[in-house]
Short mmCIF file of C-alpha atoms and ligand atoms in Angstrom, two decimals:
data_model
loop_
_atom_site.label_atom_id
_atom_site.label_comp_id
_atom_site.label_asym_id
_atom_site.label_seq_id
_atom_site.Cartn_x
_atom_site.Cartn_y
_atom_site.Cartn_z
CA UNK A 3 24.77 -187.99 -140.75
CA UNK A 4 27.30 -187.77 -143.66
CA UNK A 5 30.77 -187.85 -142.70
CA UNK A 6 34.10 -187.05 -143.95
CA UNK A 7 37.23 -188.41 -142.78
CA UNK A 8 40.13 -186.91 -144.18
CA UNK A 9 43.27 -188.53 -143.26
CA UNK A 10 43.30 -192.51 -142.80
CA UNK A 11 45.40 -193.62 -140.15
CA UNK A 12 44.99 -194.80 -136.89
CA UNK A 13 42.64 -191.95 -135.90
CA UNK A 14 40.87 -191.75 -139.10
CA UNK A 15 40.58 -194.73 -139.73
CA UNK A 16 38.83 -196.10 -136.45
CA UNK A 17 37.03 -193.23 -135.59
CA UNK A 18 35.73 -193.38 -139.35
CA UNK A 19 34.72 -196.88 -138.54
CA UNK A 20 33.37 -196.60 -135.43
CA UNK A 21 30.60 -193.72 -136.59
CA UNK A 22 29.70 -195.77 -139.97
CA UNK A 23 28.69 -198.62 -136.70
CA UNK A 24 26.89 -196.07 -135.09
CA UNK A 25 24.53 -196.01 -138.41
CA UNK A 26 26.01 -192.75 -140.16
CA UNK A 27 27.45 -192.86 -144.18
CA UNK A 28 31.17 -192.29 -143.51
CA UNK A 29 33.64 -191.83 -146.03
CA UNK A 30 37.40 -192.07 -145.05
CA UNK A 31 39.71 -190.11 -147.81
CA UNK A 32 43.69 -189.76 -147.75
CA UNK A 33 45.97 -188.81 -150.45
CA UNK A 34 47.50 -192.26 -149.70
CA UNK A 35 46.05 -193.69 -152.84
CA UNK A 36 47.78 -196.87 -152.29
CA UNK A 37 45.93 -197.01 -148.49
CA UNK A 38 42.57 -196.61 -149.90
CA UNK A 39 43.19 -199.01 -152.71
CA UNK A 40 43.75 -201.73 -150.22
CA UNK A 41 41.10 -200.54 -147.93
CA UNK A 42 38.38 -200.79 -150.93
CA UNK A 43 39.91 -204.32 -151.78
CA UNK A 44 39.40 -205.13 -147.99
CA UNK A 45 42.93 -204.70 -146.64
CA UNK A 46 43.28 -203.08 -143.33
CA UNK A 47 46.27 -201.27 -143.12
CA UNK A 48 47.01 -201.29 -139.56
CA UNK A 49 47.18 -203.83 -136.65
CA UNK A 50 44.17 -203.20 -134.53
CA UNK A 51 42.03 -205.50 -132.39
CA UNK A 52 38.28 -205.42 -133.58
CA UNK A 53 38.90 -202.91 -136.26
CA UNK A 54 38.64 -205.84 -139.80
CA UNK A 55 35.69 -206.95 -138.67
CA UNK A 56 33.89 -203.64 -138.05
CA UNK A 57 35.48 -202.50 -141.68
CA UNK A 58 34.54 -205.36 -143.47
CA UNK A 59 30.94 -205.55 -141.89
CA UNK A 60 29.95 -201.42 -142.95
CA UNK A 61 32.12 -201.41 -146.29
CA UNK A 62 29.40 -204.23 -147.06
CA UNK A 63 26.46 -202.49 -145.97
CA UNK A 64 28.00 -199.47 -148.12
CA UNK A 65 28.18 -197.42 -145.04
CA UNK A 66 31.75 -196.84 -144.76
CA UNK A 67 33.49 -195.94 -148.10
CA UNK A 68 36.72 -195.42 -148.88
CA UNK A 69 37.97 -192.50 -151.10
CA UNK A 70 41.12 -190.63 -152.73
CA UNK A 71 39.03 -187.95 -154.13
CA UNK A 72 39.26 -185.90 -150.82
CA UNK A 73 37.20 -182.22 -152.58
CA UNK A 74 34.54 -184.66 -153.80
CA UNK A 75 34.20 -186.52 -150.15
CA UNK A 76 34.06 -183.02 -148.54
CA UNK A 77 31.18 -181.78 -151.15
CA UNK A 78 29.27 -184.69 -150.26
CA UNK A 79 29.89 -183.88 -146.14
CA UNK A 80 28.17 -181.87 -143.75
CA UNK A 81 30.64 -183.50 -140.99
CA UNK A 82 34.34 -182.95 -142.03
CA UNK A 83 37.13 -184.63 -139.11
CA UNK A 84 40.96 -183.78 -140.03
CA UNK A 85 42.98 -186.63 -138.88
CA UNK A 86 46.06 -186.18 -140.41
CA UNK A 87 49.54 -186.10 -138.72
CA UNK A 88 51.30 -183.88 -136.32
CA UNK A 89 54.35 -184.61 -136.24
CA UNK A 90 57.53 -183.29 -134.53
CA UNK A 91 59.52 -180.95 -136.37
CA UNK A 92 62.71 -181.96 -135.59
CA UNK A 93 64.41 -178.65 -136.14
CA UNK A 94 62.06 -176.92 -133.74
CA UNK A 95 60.38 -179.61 -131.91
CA UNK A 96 57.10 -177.89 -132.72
CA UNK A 97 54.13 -179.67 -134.14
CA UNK A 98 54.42 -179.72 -137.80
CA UNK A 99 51.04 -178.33 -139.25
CA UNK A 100 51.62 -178.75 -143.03
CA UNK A 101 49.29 -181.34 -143.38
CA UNK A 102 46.55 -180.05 -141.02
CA UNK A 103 46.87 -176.32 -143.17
CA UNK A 104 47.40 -178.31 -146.65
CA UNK A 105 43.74 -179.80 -145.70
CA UNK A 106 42.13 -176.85 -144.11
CA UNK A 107 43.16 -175.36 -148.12
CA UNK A 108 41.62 -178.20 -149.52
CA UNK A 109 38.54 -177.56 -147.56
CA UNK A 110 38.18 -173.83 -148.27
CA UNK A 111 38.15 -174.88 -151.88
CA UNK A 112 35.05 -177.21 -151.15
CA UNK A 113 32.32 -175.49 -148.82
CA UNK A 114 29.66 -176.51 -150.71
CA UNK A 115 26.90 -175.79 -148.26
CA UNK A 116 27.49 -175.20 -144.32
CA UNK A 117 29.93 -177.72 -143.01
CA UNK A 118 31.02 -178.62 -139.40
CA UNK A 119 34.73 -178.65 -139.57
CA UNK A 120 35.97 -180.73 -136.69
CA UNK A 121 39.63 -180.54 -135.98
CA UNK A 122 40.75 -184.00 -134.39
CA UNK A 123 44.20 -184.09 -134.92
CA UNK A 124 46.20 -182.82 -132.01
CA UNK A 125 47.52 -179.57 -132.40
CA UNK A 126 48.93 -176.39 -130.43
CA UNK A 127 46.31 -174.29 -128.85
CA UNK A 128 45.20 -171.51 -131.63
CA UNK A 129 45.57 -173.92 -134.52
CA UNK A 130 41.76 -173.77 -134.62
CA UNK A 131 42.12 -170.11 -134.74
CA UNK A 132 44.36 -170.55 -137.92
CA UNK A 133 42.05 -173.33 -139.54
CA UNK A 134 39.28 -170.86 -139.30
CA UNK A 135 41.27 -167.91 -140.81
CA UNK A 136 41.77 -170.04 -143.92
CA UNK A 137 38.30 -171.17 -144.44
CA UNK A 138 37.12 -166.99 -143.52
CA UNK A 139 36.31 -165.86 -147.49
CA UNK A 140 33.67 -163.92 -148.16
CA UNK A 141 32.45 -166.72 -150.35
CA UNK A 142 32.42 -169.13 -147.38
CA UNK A 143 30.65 -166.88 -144.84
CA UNK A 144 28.15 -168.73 -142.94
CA UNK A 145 29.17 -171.61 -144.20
CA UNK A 146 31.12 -173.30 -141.50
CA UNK A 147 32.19 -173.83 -138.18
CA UNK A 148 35.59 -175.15 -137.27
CA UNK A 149 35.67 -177.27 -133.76
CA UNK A 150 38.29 -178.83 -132.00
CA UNK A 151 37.43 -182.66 -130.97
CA UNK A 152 40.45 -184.03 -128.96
CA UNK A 153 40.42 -188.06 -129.87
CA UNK A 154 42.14 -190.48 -126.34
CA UNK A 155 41.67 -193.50 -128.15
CA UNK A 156 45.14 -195.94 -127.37
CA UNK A 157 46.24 -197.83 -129.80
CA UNK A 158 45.72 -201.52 -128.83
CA UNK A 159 42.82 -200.58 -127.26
CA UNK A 160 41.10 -198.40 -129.94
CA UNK A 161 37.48 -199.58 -131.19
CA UNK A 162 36.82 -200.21 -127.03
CA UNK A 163 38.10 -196.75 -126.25
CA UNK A 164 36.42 -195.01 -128.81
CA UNK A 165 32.69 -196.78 -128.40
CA UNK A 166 32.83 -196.05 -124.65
CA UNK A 167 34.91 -193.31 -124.08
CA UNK A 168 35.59 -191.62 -120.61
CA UNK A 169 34.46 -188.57 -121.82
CA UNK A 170 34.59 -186.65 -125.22
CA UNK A 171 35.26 -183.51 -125.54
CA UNK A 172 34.18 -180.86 -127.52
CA UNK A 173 35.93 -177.43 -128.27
CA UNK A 174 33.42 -174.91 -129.50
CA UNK A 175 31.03 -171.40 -128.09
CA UNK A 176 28.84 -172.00 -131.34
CA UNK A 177 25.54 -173.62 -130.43
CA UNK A 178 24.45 -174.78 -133.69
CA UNK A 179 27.89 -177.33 -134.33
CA UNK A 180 27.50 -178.23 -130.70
CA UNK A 181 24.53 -179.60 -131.16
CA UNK A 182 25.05 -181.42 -134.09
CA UNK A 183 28.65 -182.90 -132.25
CA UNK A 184 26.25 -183.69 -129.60
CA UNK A 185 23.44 -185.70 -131.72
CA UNK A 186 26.80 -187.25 -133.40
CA UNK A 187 27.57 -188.78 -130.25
CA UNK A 188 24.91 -189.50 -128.67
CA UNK A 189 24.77 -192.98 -129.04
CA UNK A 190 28.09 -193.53 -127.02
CA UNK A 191 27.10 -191.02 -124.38
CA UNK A 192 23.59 -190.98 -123.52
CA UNK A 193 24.48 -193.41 -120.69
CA UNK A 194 26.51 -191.08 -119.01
CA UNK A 195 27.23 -187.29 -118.42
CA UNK A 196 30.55 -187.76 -120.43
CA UNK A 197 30.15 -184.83 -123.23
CA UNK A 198 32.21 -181.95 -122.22
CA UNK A 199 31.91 -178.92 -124.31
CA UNK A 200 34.68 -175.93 -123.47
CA UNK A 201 36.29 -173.33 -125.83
CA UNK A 202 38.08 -174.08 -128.67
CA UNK A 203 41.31 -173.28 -126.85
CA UNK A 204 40.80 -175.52 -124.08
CA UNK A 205 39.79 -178.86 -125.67
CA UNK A 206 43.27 -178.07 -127.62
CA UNK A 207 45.09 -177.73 -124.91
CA UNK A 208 42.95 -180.11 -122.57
CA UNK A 209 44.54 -182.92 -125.13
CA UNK A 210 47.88 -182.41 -125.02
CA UNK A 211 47.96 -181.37 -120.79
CA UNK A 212 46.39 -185.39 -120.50
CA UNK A 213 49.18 -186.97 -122.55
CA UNK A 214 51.76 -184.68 -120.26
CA UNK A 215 50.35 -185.74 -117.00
CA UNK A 216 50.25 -189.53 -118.37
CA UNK A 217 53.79 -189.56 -119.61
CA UNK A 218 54.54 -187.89 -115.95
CA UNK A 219 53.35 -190.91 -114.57
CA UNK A 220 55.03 -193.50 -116.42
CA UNK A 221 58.57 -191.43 -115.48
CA UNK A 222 57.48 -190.94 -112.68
CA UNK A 223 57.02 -194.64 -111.57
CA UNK A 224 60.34 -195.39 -114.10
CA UNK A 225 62.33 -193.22 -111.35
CA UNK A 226 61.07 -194.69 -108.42
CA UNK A 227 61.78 -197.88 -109.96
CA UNK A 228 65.56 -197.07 -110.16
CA UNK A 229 65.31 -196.18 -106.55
CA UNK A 230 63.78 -200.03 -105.90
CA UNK A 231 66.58 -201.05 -107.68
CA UNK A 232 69.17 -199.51 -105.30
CA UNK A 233 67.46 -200.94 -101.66
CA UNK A 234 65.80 -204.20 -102.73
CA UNK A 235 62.42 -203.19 -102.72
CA UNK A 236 59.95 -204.30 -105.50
CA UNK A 237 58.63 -201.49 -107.56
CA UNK A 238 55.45 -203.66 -108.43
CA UNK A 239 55.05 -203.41 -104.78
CA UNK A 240 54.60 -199.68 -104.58
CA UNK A 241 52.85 -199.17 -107.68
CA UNK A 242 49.68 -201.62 -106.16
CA UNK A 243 50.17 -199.37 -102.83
CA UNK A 244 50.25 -196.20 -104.55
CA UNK A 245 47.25 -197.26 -107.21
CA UNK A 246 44.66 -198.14 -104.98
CA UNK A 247 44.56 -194.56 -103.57
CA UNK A 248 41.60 -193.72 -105.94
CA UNK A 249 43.18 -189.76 -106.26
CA UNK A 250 46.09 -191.59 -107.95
CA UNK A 251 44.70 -195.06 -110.07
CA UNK A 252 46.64 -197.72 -110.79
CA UNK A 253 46.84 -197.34 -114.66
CA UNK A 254 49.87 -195.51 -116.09
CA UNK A 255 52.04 -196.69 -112.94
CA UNK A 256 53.56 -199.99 -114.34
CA UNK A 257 57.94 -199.22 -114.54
CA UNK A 258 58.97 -200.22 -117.91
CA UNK A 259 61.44 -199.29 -120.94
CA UNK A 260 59.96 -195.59 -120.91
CA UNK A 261 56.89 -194.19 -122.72
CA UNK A 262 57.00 -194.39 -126.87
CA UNK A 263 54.98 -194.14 -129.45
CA UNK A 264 53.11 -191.61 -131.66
CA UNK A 265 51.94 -189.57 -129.11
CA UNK A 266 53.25 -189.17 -125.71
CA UNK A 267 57.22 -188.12 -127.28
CA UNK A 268 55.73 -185.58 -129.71
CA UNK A 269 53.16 -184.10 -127.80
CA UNK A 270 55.66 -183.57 -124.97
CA UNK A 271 57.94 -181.79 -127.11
CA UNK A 272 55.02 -179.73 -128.81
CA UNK A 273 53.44 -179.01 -125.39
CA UNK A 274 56.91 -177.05 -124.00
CA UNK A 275 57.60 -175.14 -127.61
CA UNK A 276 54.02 -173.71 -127.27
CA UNK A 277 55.27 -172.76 -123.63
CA UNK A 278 58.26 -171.50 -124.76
CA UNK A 279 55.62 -169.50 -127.22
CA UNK A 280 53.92 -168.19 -124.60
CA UNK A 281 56.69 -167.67 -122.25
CA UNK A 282 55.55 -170.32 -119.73
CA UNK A 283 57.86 -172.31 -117.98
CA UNK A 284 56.60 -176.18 -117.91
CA UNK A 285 59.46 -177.23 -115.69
CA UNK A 286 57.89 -180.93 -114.62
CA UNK A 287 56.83 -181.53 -118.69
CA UNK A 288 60.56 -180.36 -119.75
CA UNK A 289 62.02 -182.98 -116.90
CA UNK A 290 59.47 -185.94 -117.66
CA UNK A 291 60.98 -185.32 -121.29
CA UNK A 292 64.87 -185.90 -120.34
CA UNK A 293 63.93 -188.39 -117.64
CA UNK A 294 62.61 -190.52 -120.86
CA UNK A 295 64.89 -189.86 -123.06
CA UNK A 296 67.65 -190.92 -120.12
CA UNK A 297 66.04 -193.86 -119.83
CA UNK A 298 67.79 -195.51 -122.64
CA UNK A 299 71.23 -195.16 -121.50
CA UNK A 300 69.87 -196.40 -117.72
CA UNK A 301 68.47 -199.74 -119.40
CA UNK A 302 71.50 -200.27 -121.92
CA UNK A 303 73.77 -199.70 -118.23
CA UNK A 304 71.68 -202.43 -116.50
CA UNK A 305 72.28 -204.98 -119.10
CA UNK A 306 75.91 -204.31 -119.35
CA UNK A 307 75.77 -205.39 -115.29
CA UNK A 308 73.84 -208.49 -116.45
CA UNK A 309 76.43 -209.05 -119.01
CA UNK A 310 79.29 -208.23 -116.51
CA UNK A 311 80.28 -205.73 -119.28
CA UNK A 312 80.66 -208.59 -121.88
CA UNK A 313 78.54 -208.05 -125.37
CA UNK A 314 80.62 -209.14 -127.87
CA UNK A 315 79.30 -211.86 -129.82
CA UNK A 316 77.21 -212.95 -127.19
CA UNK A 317 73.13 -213.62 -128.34
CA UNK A 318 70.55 -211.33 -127.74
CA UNK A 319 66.98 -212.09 -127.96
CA UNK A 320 65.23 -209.48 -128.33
CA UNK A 321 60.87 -209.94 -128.00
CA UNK A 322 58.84 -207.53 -128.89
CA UNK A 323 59.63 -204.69 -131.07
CA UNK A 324 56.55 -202.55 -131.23
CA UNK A 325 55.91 -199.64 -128.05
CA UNK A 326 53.44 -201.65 -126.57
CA UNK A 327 51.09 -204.54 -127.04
CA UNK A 328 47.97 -204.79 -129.49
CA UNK A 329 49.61 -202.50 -131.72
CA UNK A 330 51.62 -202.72 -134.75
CA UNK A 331 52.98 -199.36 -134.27
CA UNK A 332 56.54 -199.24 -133.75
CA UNK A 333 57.03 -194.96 -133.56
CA UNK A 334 59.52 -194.00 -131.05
CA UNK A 335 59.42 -197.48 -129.76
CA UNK A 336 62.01 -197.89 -127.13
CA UNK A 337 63.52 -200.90 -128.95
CA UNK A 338 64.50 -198.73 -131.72
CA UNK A 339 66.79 -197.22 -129.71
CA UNK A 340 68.18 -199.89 -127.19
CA UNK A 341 68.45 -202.50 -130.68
CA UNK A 342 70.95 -200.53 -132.02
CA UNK A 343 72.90 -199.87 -128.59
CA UNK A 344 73.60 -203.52 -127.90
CA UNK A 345 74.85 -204.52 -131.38
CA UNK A 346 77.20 -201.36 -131.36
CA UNK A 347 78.46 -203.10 -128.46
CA UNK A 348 78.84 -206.20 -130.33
CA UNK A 349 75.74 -207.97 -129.61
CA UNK A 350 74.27 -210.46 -132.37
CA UNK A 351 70.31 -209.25 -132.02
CA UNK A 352 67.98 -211.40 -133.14
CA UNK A 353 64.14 -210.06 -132.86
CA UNK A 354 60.57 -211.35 -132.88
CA UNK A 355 57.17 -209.42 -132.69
CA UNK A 356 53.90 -210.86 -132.90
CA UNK A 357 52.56 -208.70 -135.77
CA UNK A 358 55.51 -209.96 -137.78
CA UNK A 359 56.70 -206.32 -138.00
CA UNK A 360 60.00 -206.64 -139.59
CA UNK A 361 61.76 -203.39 -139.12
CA UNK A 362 65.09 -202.19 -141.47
CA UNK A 363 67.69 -202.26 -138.81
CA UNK A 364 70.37 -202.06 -142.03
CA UNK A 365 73.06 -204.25 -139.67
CA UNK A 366 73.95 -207.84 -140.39
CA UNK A 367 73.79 -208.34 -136.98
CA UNK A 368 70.46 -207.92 -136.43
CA UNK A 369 68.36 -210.35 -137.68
CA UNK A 370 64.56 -210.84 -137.89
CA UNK A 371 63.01 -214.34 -136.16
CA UNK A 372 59.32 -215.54 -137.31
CA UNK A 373 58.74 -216.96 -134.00
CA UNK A 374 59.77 -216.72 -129.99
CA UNK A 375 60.88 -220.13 -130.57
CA UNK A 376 63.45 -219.18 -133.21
CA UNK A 377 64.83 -215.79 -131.12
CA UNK A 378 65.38 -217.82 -128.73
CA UNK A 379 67.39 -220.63 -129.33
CA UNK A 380 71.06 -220.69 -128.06
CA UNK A 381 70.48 -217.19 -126.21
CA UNK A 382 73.01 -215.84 -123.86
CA UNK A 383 70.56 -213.05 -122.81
CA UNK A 384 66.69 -212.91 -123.63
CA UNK A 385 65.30 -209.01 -123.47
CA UNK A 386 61.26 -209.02 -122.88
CA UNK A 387 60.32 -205.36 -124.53
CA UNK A 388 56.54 -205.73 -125.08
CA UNK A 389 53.78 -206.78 -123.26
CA UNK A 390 52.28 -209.19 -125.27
CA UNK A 391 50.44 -212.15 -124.08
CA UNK A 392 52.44 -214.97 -125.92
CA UNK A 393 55.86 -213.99 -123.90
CA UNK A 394 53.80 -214.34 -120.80
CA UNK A 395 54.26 -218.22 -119.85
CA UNK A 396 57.34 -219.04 -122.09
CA UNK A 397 59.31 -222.21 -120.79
CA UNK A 398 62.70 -220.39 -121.17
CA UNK A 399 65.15 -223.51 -120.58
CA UNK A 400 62.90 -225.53 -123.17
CA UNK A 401 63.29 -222.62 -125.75
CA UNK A 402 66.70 -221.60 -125.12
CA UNK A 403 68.27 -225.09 -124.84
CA UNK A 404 71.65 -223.85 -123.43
CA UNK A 405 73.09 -223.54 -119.63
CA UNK A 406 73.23 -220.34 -117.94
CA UNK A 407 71.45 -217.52 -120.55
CA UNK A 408 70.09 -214.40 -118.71
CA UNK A 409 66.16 -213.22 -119.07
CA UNK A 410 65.38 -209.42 -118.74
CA UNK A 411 61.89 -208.66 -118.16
CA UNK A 412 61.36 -205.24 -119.04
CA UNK A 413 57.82 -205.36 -118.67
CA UNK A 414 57.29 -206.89 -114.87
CA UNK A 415 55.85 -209.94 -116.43
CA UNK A 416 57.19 -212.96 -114.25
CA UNK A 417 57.04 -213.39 -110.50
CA UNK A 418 60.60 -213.06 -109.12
CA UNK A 419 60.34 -215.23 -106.71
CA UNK A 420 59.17 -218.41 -109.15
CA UNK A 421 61.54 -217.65 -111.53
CA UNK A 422 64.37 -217.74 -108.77
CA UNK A 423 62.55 -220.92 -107.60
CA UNK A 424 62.83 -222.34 -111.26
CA UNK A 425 66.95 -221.33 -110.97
CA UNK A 426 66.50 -219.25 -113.98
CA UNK A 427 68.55 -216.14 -113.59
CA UNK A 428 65.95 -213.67 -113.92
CA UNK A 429 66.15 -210.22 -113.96
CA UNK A 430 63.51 -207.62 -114.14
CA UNK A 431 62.49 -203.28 -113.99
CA UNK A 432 62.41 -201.60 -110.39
CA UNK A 433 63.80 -205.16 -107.81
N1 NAD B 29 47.62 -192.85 -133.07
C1 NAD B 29 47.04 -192.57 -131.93
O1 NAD B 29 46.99 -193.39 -131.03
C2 NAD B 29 46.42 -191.22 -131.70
C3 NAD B 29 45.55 -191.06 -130.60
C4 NAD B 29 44.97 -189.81 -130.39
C5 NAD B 29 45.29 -188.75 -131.24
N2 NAD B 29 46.16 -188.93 -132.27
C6 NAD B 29 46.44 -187.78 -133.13
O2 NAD B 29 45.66 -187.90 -134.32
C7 NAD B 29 46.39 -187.40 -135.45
C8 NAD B 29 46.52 -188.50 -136.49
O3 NAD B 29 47.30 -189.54 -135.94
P1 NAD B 29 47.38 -190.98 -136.62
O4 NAD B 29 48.15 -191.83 -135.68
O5 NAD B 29 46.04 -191.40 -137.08
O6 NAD B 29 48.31 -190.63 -137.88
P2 NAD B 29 48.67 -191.56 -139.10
O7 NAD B 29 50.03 -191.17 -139.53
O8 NAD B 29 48.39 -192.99 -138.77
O9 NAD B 29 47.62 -191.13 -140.24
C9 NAD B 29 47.60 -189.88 -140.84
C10 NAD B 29 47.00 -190.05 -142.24
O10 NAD B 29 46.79 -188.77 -142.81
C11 NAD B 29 47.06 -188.85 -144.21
N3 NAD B 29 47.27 -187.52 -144.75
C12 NAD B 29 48.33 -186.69 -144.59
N4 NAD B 29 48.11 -185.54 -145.25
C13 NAD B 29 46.89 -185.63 -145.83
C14 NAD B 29 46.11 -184.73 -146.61
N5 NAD B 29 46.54 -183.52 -146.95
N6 NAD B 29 44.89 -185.16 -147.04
C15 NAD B 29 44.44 -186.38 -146.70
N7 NAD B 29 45.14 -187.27 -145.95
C16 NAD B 29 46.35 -186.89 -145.53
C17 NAD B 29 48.27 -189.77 -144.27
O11 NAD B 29 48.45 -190.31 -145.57
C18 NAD B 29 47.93 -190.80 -143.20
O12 NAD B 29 47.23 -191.90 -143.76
C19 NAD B 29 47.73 -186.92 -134.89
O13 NAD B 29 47.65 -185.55 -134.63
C20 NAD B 29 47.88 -187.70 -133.60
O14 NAD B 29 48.67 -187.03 -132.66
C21 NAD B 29 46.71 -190.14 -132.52
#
């Protein structure tokens, strides 16, 4: 099938990818020129596991193409998925829909022949509604069909999540695009009864009430974790009690820094303003939102205690910058938050990620590090942020090389108990 991407980021860009492997001609457009420039010169933009090599290998076979000239990749389409942005508005904390309408004007302009317009962004229920009121001329009648098709992928986890999805679901009461969504995916989901096809309204809605409920569990977990904290129980504990009761799964119950990201904040926020819209109370959303946000201010508390209230000067190491592991993306990352807390109380914060992401803190006193090794040295207190693998055996008192410096595992990754054993004064989430 011929296939039109338009928007190149995460979700464009790997769900472009991952059809051009499942043998269809795939072109991925953005008005980023610069993006596509690098992408045609072999340049993957983002940190992803998997994702080069699947690029590099279709680009070759000329099955995945990279383009600027969006109304030329839509002519040549009968597929077209809009992955552009959705970001918060921060005025209203609605979803901001310029770029999904901007596109939807640029495809109005470009029905060439019947099209499948597949909306994969995630937006407010009804935005398909208003997609297909743009495209409704009487010179495009008949010509198209607009769809909503939810992506879960995680970043981190993307080209696995996308090739075998749990399910996929598809927001349409046409039969003819259904059909030809269907034959699209077939490949990934003839194993399994995992296509889903609802309304147009639900699979919009079905997107953002998933990222809800998983952000519920993460706060949920982080608040239960504050109550370990209080009666010397291990949080870890309870969340490998609670996640092998198969109604609740273990995944989404680890305590840590609080949810970030690009989706999880924003599609919170958007989620309660199209509530408020509909004047539906979401009281558990509008609480998992503050719970997160208080989160911060809990954390930035806890290592004052560590510090016995003394920052000044005193080394921070700080490892990991990005919201999670196997991921490059550092939106609404916790860190970005909690960095600037403990140098405006007179920290010196030196960082290190493993992607090399080097973010503009604009402070002298926070300074980037090109290795663990380098963060570490001469710490009075080392923060563990992200999950990644290399922070997961470190030999602290070889990297630190000083007496009595502090380690605060955000992420659960030590055993308490050996690290008390190993006299290293160890403090972690939820014990
Ligand atoms: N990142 C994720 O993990 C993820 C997962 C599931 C769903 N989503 C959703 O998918 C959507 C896209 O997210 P993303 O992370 O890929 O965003 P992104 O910011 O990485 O990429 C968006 C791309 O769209 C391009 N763009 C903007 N306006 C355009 C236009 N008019 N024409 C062509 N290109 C244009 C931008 O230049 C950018 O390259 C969002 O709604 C997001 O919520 C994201």
């Amino acid at each position: 099938m011929k296939i039109c991407m338009i928007g190149t980021g995460y979700v464009g860009l790997v769900s472009g990818a991952c059809f051009s492997e499942l043998g269809n001609d795939v072109i991925c457009s953005d008005i980023d020129s610069d993006k596509i420039e690098k992408l045609n010169n072999g340049k993957v933009p983002i940190y992803e596991p998997g994702l080069e090599e699947i690029v590099k290998r279709n680009f070759t076979q000329g099955k995945l193409k990279f383009s600027s000239d969006i109304s030329l990749s839509i002519k040549k389409s009968d597929i077209i998925f809009i992955c552009v942005g959705t970001p918060t508005n921060k005025k209203t904390n609605q979803a901001n829909l310029k770029y999904v309408y901007s596109v939807a004007k640029r495809i109005k302009k470009n029905l060439n022949k019947y099209k499948v317009i597949v909306n994969k962004s995630t937006v407010p229920v009804t935005t398909g509604d208003k997609i297909e009121k743009i495209l409704n001329t009487r010179k495009n009648k008949n010509k198209f069909d607009v769809i909503s098709n939810p992506e879960f992928l995680r970043e981190g986890e993307a080209i696995r999540d996308f090739l075998y999805p749990d399910r996929v679901v598809v927001g349409t009461n046409s039969n003819r695009p259904n059909k030809i969504m269907k034959n699209l995916y077939l490949p990934i989901i003839k194993k399994s009864n995992r296509y889903f096809n609802t309304s147009r309204r639900a699979a919009e809605l079905i997107k953002y009430a998933s990222n809800a409920f998983l952000a519920t569990k993460i706060s949920f977990i982080n608040e239960i974790a504050n109550l370990c904290e209080k009666i010397n129980i291990d949080v870890k504990d309870i969340s490998a009690g609670m996640g092998l009761d198969e109604r609740i799964g273990g995944r989404f119950l680890r305590a840590g820094p609080g949810y970030g990201g690009s989706c999880f904040p924003k599609d919170t926020k958007a989620l309660l303003s199209t509530a408020r819209k509909f004047k539906t109370n979401l009281s558990i959303v509008k609480t998992v939102i503050k719970s997160n946000s208080d989160r911060n201010k809990l954390i930035i508390n806890r290592i004052n205690k560590i510090m016995k209230n003394k920052l000044k000067n005193k080394k921070i190491s700080f490892l990991g910058v990005t919201f999670k592991a196997g991921t490059d993306d550092v939106r609404e990352s916790p860190a970005l938050t909690l960095i600037p807390s403990l140098v405006k109380r007179g920290a010196n914060l030196h960082y290190y990620d493993p992607t090399g992401k080097k973010k503009e803190f604009k402070n002298k006193k926070i300074k980037f590090c090109s290795s663990t090794k380098e963060a570490c040295i001469n710490s009075d207190l080392i923060i563990i942020h992200t999950e990644w693998n290399e922070f997961k055996q470190l030999n602290f008192k070889k990297l630190v090389n000083k007496p009595n410096f502090k380690i605060f595992d955000l992420r659960n990754l030590y055993s308490f108990s050996k690290m008390k054993s190993n006299k290293l004064n160890y403090f972690r989430i939820g014990i």
